[in-house]
Coordinates of C-alpha atoms in Angstrom, one line a residue:
V2 CA -35.9 14.5 -13.6
R3 CA -34.7 17.7 -12.0
K4 CA -34.1 18.6 -8.4
N5 CA -33.0 22.1 -7.3
N6 CA -32.6 23.0 -11.0
V7 CA -30.1 20.1 -11.4
E8 CA -30.7 17.2 -13.8
V9 CA -30.6 14.0 -11.7
I10 CA -30.3 11.7 -14.6
G11 CA -27.0 12.2 -16.4
M12 CA -25.4 14.4 -13.8
K13 CA -21.7 15.4 -13.9
I14 CA -20.3 14.0 -10.7
A15 CA -16.8 14.1 -9.2
V16 CA -15.7 11.6 -6.6
L17 CA -12.7 12.8 -4.6
G18 CA -10.8 9.8 -3.3
A19 CA -10.0 6.6 -5.3
G20 CA -9.9 4.2 -2.4
T21 CA -12.2 1.3 -2.0
W22 CA -15.3 3.3 -1.0
G23 CA -14.8 6.1 -3.5
S24 CA -14.2 3.6 -6.3
A25 CA -17.3 1.6 -5.3
L26 CA -19.5 4.7 -5.3
T27 CA -18.0 5.7 -8.7
I28 CA -19.0 2.4 -10.1
L29 CA -22.5 2.7 -8.6
L30 CA -23.0 6.2 -9.9
N31 CA -21.6 5.4 -13.3
N32 CA -24.0 2.4 -13.6
N33 CA -26.8 4.9 -12.7
G34 CA -26.1 6.8 -15.9
H35 CA -24.1 9.7 -14.6
E36 CA -20.9 11.2 -16.0
L37 CA -18.1 10.3 -13.5
T38 CA -14.7 11.8 -12.8
L39 CA -12.6 10.0 -10.1
W40 CA -9.8 12.1 -8.5
T41 CA -6.8 10.8 -6.5
A42 CA -4.0 12.9 -4.9
V43 CA -1.7 9.9 -5.0
E44 CA 0.5 10.0 -8.1
K45 CA 1.3 6.3 -8.1
E46 CA -2.4 5.4 -7.7
Y47 CA -3.3 7.8 -10.6
K48 CA -0.8 6.2 -12.9
E49 CA -1.8 2.7 -12.1
L50 CA -5.5 3.3 -12.4
S51 CA -5.1 5.2 -15.6
V52 CA -3.3 2.2 -17.2
T53 CA -4.9 -0.9 -15.5
R54 CA -8.2 0.6 -14.2
I55 CA -7.9 -2.1 -11.5
V56 CA -9.0 -0.9 -8.0
K57 CA -6.6 -1.9 -5.2
N58 CA -8.3 -3.9 -2.4
L59 CA -11.4 -4.6 -4.5
K60 CA -10.7 -8.0 -5.9
G61 CA -11.6 -8.4 -9.6
I62 CA -13.0 -4.9 -9.9
K63 CA -12.1 -2.7 -12.9
L64 CA -13.3 0.8 -13.6
A65 CA -15.3 1.2 -16.8
D66 CA -13.5 3.0 -19.7
N67 CA -16.0 5.9 -19.6
I68 CA -15.0 6.9 -16.1
K69 CA -12.5 9.8 -16.2
I70 CA -9.5 9.5 -13.8
T71 CA -7.5 12.6 -12.8
N72 CA -5.1 13.9 -10.3
D73 CA -5.9 17.5 -11.1
I74 CA -8.3 18.8 -8.4
K75 CA -9.4 21.8 -10.5
E76 CA -10.3 19.5 -13.4
A77 CA -12.2 17.2 -11.0
C78 CA -14.3 19.9 -9.4
K79 CA -15.0 22.5 -12.1
D80 CA -18.4 22.5 -13.8
K81 CA -19.9 19.6 -11.8
D82 CA -23.4 19.0 -10.6
L83 CA -22.4 17.0 -7.5
I84 CA -19.1 16.4 -5.6
V85 CA -18.6 13.3 -3.4
F86 CA -15.9 13.5 -0.7
A87 CA -14.6 10.0 -0.3
V88 CA -11.1 10.5 1.1
A89 CA -10.2 8.9 4.4
S90 CA -11.1 11.1 7.4
P91 CA -7.5 12.3 8.2
Y92 CA -7.3 13.8 4.7
V93 CA -10.7 15.5 4.5
R94 CA -9.6 19.0 5.6
M95 CA -6.6 18.9 3.3
T96 CA -8.7 17.9 0.4
A97 CA -11.5 20.5 1.2
R98 CA -8.8 23.2 1.3
K99 CA -7.5 22.1 -2.2
A100 CA -10.9 21.8 -3.7
A101 CA -12.6 24.9 -2.2
P102 CA -11.5 27.4 -4.9
Y103 CA -13.0 25.2 -7.6
I104 CA -16.4 24.1 -6.2
D105 CA -19.5 26.1 -7.0
R106 CA -21.1 26.7 -3.6
K107 CA -24.6 26.3 -5.2
I108 CA -24.0 22.6 -5.9
P109 CA -24.3 19.9 -3.2
V110 CA -21.3 18.2 -1.7
V111 CA -21.8 14.7 -0.2
N112 CA -19.3 13.5 2.5
V113 CA -19.1 9.7 2.7
A114 CA -16.1 9.5 5.0
K115 CA -16.6 8.6 8.7
G116 CA -14.7 10.3 11.5
I117 CA -14.3 13.2 13.9
E118 CA -11.3 15.5 13.6
E119 CA -9.2 15.1 16.8
D120 CA -7.9 18.6 17.2
T121 CA -11.2 20.5 16.6
L122 CA -13.7 17.8 17.5
M123 CA -15.6 18.8 14.3
T124 CA -17.6 16.3 12.3
L125 CA -16.4 15.9 8.7
T126 CA -19.2 18.0 7.2
E127 CA -18.2 20.7 9.6
V128 CA -14.6 20.4 8.5
I129 CA -15.6 20.8 4.9
E130 CA -17.9 23.7 5.6
S131 CA -15.1 25.5 7.6
E132 CA -12.7 25.2 4.7
F133 CA -15.3 26.4 2.2
E134 CA -16.2 29.4 4.4
A135 CA -12.5 30.3 5.0
E136 CA -12.0 30.3 1.2
N137 CA -14.9 32.7 0.2
G138 CA -17.2 33.1 3.2
D139 CA -19.8 30.6 2.0
K140 CA -20.2 27.2 3.7
G141 CA -21.9 25.7 0.7
I142 CA -24.3 22.8 0.6
V143 CA -22.6 20.0 2.5
T144 CA -24.4 16.7 3.2
V145 CA -23.6 13.2 4.4
L146 CA -24.3 9.7 3.1
S147 CA -23.8 6.8 5.5
G148 CA -25.0 3.4 6.5
P149 CA -24.1 -0.3 6.6
S150 CA -22.3 -0.4 3.3
H151 CA -19.0 -2.2 2.6
A152 CA -17.3 -1.2 -0.6
E153 CA -16.6 -4.8 -1.5
E154 CA -20.3 -5.5 -1.7
V155 CA -21.5 -2.3 -3.2
S156 CA -18.9 -2.6 -6.0
V157 CA -20.5 -5.9 -7.2
G158 CA -24.1 -4.8 -6.8
M159 CA -25.0 -6.6 -3.6
P160 CA -28.2 -5.2 -1.9
T161 CA -27.3 -2.2 0.3
T162 CA -29.2 0.5 2.2
A163 CA -27.9 4.0 3.2
V164 CA -29.3 7.3 4.5
V165 CA -28.5 10.8 3.2
G166 CA -28.6 13.7 5.7
A167 CA -29.2 17.2 4.5
K168 CA -30.5 20.5 5.8
S169 CA -33.3 20.6 3.1
R170 CA -35.6 17.9 1.9
E171 CA -35.1 19.0 -1.7
I172 CA -31.4 18.5 -1.6
A173 CA -31.7 15.2 0.3
C174 CA -34.2 14.0 -2.4
M175 CA -31.9 15.1 -5.2
I176 CA -29.0 13.1 -3.7
Q177 CA -31.3 10.2 -3.0
D178 CA -32.3 10.1 -6.7
A179 CA -28.7 10.3 -7.8
F180 CA -27.5 7.3 -5.7
M181 CA -30.7 5.2 -5.7
S182 CA -30.7 2.0 -7.8
D183 CA -32.4 -1.4 -7.6
R184 CA -29.5 -2.6 -5.5
F185 CA -28.7 0.6 -3.5
R186 CA -31.7 1.9 -1.5
V187 CA -31.3 5.4 0.0
Y188 CA -33.4 7.0 2.7
T189 CA -33.4 10.6 3.7
S190 CA -33.1 12.5 7.0
P191 CA -32.5 16.0 8.3
D192 CA -30.3 14.7 11.2
I193 CA -26.9 15.3 9.8
I194 CA -25.1 15.4 13.2
G195 CA -26.7 12.1 14.3
I196 CA -25.8 10.4 11.0
E197 CA -22.2 11.5 11.3
L198 CA -21.7 10.7 14.9
G199 CA -23.2 7.2 14.4
G200 CA -20.9 6.6 11.5
S201 CA -17.7 7.8 13.2
L202 CA -18.2 6.4 16.8
K203 CA -19.2 2.9 15.7
N204 CA -15.6 2.5 14.4
V205 CA -14.3 2.7 17.9
I206 CA -16.8 0.0 19.1
A207 CA -15.8 -2.1 16.0
L208 CA -12.2 -2.1 17.2
A209 CA -13.4 -3.5 20.5
A210 CA -15.5 -6.1 18.8
G211 CA -12.5 -7.2 16.9
V212 CA -10.5 -7.5 20.1
I213 CA -13.2 -9.8 21.5
D214 CA -13.0 -12.1 18.5
G215 CA -9.2 -12.0 18.7
L216 CA -9.4 -13.1 22.3
G217 CA -11.8 -15.9 21.4
L218 CA -14.5 -14.7 23.8
G219 CA -17.5 -15.7 21.9
D220 CA -20.8 -14.3 20.5
N221 CA -22.4 -13.5 23.8
A222 CA -19.6 -11.1 24.7
K223 CA -19.7 -9.5 21.2
A224 CA -23.5 -9.1 21.3
A225 CA -23.2 -7.4 24.7
L226 CA -20.5 -5.1 23.4
I227 CA -22.6 -4.1 20.3
T228 CA -25.6 -3.4 22.5
R229 CA -23.8 -1.4 25.1
G230 CA -21.8 0.3 22.3
I231 CA -24.9 1.7 20.7
S232 CA -26.0 2.9 24.1
E233 CA -22.8 4.9 24.5
I234 CA -23.1 6.3 21.0
G235 CA -26.7 7.3 21.6
R236 CA -25.9 9.0 24.9
L237 CA -23.2 11.2 23.4
G238 CA -25.0 11.7 20.1
M239 CA -28.2 13.0 21.7
K240 CA -26.3 15.3 23.9
L241 CA -24.7 16.8 20.8
G242 CA -28.1 17.2 19.1
G243 CA -28.7 13.9 17.3
R244 CA -32.0 12.1 17.4
L245 CA -32.6 8.7 19.1
E246 CA -34.3 7.4 16.0
T247 CA -31.1 8.0 14.0
F248 CA -29.0 5.8 16.4
A249 CA -31.6 3.1 16.1
G250 CA -31.4 3.4 12.3
L251 CA -29.1 2.6 9.4
S252 CA -26.3 5.0 10.4
G253 CA -26.4 3.9 14.0
I254 CA -27.2 0.3 14.9
G255 CA -27.2 -0.8 11.3
D256 CA -23.6 0.4 10.6
L257 CA -22.5 -0.7 14.0
I258 CA -23.6 -4.3 13.4
V259 CA -22.0 -4.6 10.0
T260 CA -18.7 -3.1 11.1
C261 CA -18.5 -5.2 14.2
C262 CA -19.3 -8.5 12.5
S263 CA -17.9 -8.4 8.9
S264 CA -14.6 -9.7 7.6
H265 CA -14.6 -6.7 5.3
S266 CA -14.3 -4.3 8.2
R267 CA -10.8 -2.9 8.6
N268 CA -11.7 -1.7 12.1
H269 CA -12.8 -5.1 13.2
N270 CA -9.8 -6.7 11.5
A271 CA -7.4 -4.3 13.3
G272 CA -9.0 -5.0 16.6
Y273 CA -8.8 -8.8 16.0
L274 CA -5.1 -8.5 15.4
M275 CA -4.7 -6.5 18.6
G276 CA -6.7 -9.2 20.4
K277 CA -4.1 -11.7 19.1
G278 CA -1.3 -9.7 20.7
K279 CA -0.3 -7.2 17.9
T280 CA 0.4 -3.6 18.8
M281 CA -1.8 -0.9 17.3
D282 CA 0.9 0.1 14.8
E283 CA 1.5 -3.6 13.8
A284 CA -2.3 -4.2 13.4
M285 CA -2.7 -1.0 11.2
A286 CA 0.3 -2.0 9.1
E287 CA -1.1 -5.5 8.5
V288 CA -4.6 -4.2 7.6
G289 CA -2.9 -2.0 5.1
Q290 CA -5.7 0.7 4.9
V291 CA -6.7 3.6 7.1
V292 CA -8.3 2.3 10.3
E293 CA -10.8 5.1 11.0
G294 CA -11.5 4.0 14.6
V295 CA -8.0 4.7 15.7
Y296 CA -8.3 8.3 14.6
S297 CA -11.8 8.7 16.1
A298 CA -11.1 7.1 19.5
K299 CA -9.3 10.1 21.0
A300 CA -11.9 12.5 19.6
A301 CA -14.7 10.4 21.0
S302 CA -13.0 10.4 24.5
K303 CA -12.6 14.1 24.4
L304 CA -16.2 14.7 23.4
A305 CA -17.4 12.4 26.1
K306 CA -15.4 14.1 28.8
A307 CA -16.3 17.6 27.6
N308 CA -20.0 16.7 27.7
N309 CA -19.9 14.6 30.9
I310 CA -21.0 11.5 29.1
D311 CA -20.1 8.0 30.4
M312 CA -18.5 6.0 27.6
P313 CA -16.6 3.1 29.3
I314 CA -16.0 1.1 26.1
V315 CA -14.5 4.1 24.3
E316 CA -12.4 4.9 27.4
Q317 CA -11.0 1.4 27.6
M318 CA -10.2 1.3 23.8
N319 CA -8.2 4.5 24.2
K320 CA -6.2 2.9 26.9
V321 CA -5.6 -0.2 24.7
L322 CA -4.7 1.9 21.7
F323 CA -2.6 4.7 23.3
E324 CA -1.5 3.5 26.8
N325 CA -0.4 0.0 26.0
K326 CA -3.1 -1.5 28.2
K327 CA -3.6 -5.2 27.7
A328 CA -6.9 -6.1 26.0
E329 CA -7.7 -8.7 28.6
D330 CA -7.3 -6.2 31.4
A331 CA -9.5 -3.7 29.6
L332 CA -12.3 -6.3 29.2
N333 CA -12.0 -7.2 32.9
E334 CA -12.4 -3.6 33.9
L335 CA -15.5 -3.3 31.9
L336 CA -17.0 -6.4 33.4
L337 CA -16.1 -5.4 37.0
R338 CA -17.7 -1.9 36.9
D339 CA -20.2 -1.0 39.6
K340 CA -23.7 -2.6 39.3
K341 CA -26.3 -0.4 37.6
D342 CA -29.7 -0.5 35.9
E343 CA -29.7 -1.2 32.1
H344 CA -31.7 2.0 31.4
S345 CA -32.1 5.0 33.7
G346 CA -35.4 6.7 34.2
F347 CA -37.6 3.6 34.4
D348 CA -40.1 3.4 37.3
W349 CA -40.4 0.3 39.4
D350 CA -43.9 -1.0 40.6
E351 CA -42.5 -1.4 44.1

């Protein structure tokens, strides 16, 4: 099978980032019959993986012997058919800058991280494109894969769905074919910005959902938060060019639900610890992994203000995270906001 003159079965694929998500996708793609190279910039991680092949934070998971592990970015990126960016959002620009000289701009790059760069307010595909363009004037073919997909479940073959966003249907279908399996169903979409905003903004709402659970406020409160949270995400997302259907789909409400409700969610877990009285720094240290929502919260607030979009949950989470506001006080302020209609623009009979 060939897509865009690239063989989909038996592709040479590099995954940049050997954390839980990068490792889970490496396992998936390897099981799909591709030739995998897994890159990490962390020397200690490289040495441990090379010897033990045991993935940290994925209990009982080992990388197959045929998966190549490297800490050489040139070796990882040269002569590949597909590159997967799976580093945590704060490290995407740095990794793109390192990788740019070695990536053929004619091959697709798939970003699977979720976040918004705080300083530039760029989505992560835009960050990668900007580094590629700065290196040789060509943005390349940068796409996104997102959806309700915890690494802990994907790595053991539990049923999962995701969506790939690309500018062309041909590229989207090629990536769909590369990732698709009987346990990993992939849909396609042209709405790259909507997919990325859904994936990044939901992490902020998931922090708030964790706070609600930490405070012991029950399922009613959390359901309300999730519902109003997707409303906030949709308002900002559509203002920035995303489609309403995307926010009602896998990378919107689907990803929001799983991140707000799962014990696998580092964002939910960090919020839970804050609800129990921990500071942001204490919660992040206890979770022991990058908590993407903390990095996206400021960017989301800046985007909301720049576009005159009301995002009260995001606003209150920023105050809890960065202004030492008590979680209980933030919740009370949300509940005591002025009365309003659930949806604007509806007509009344009388």
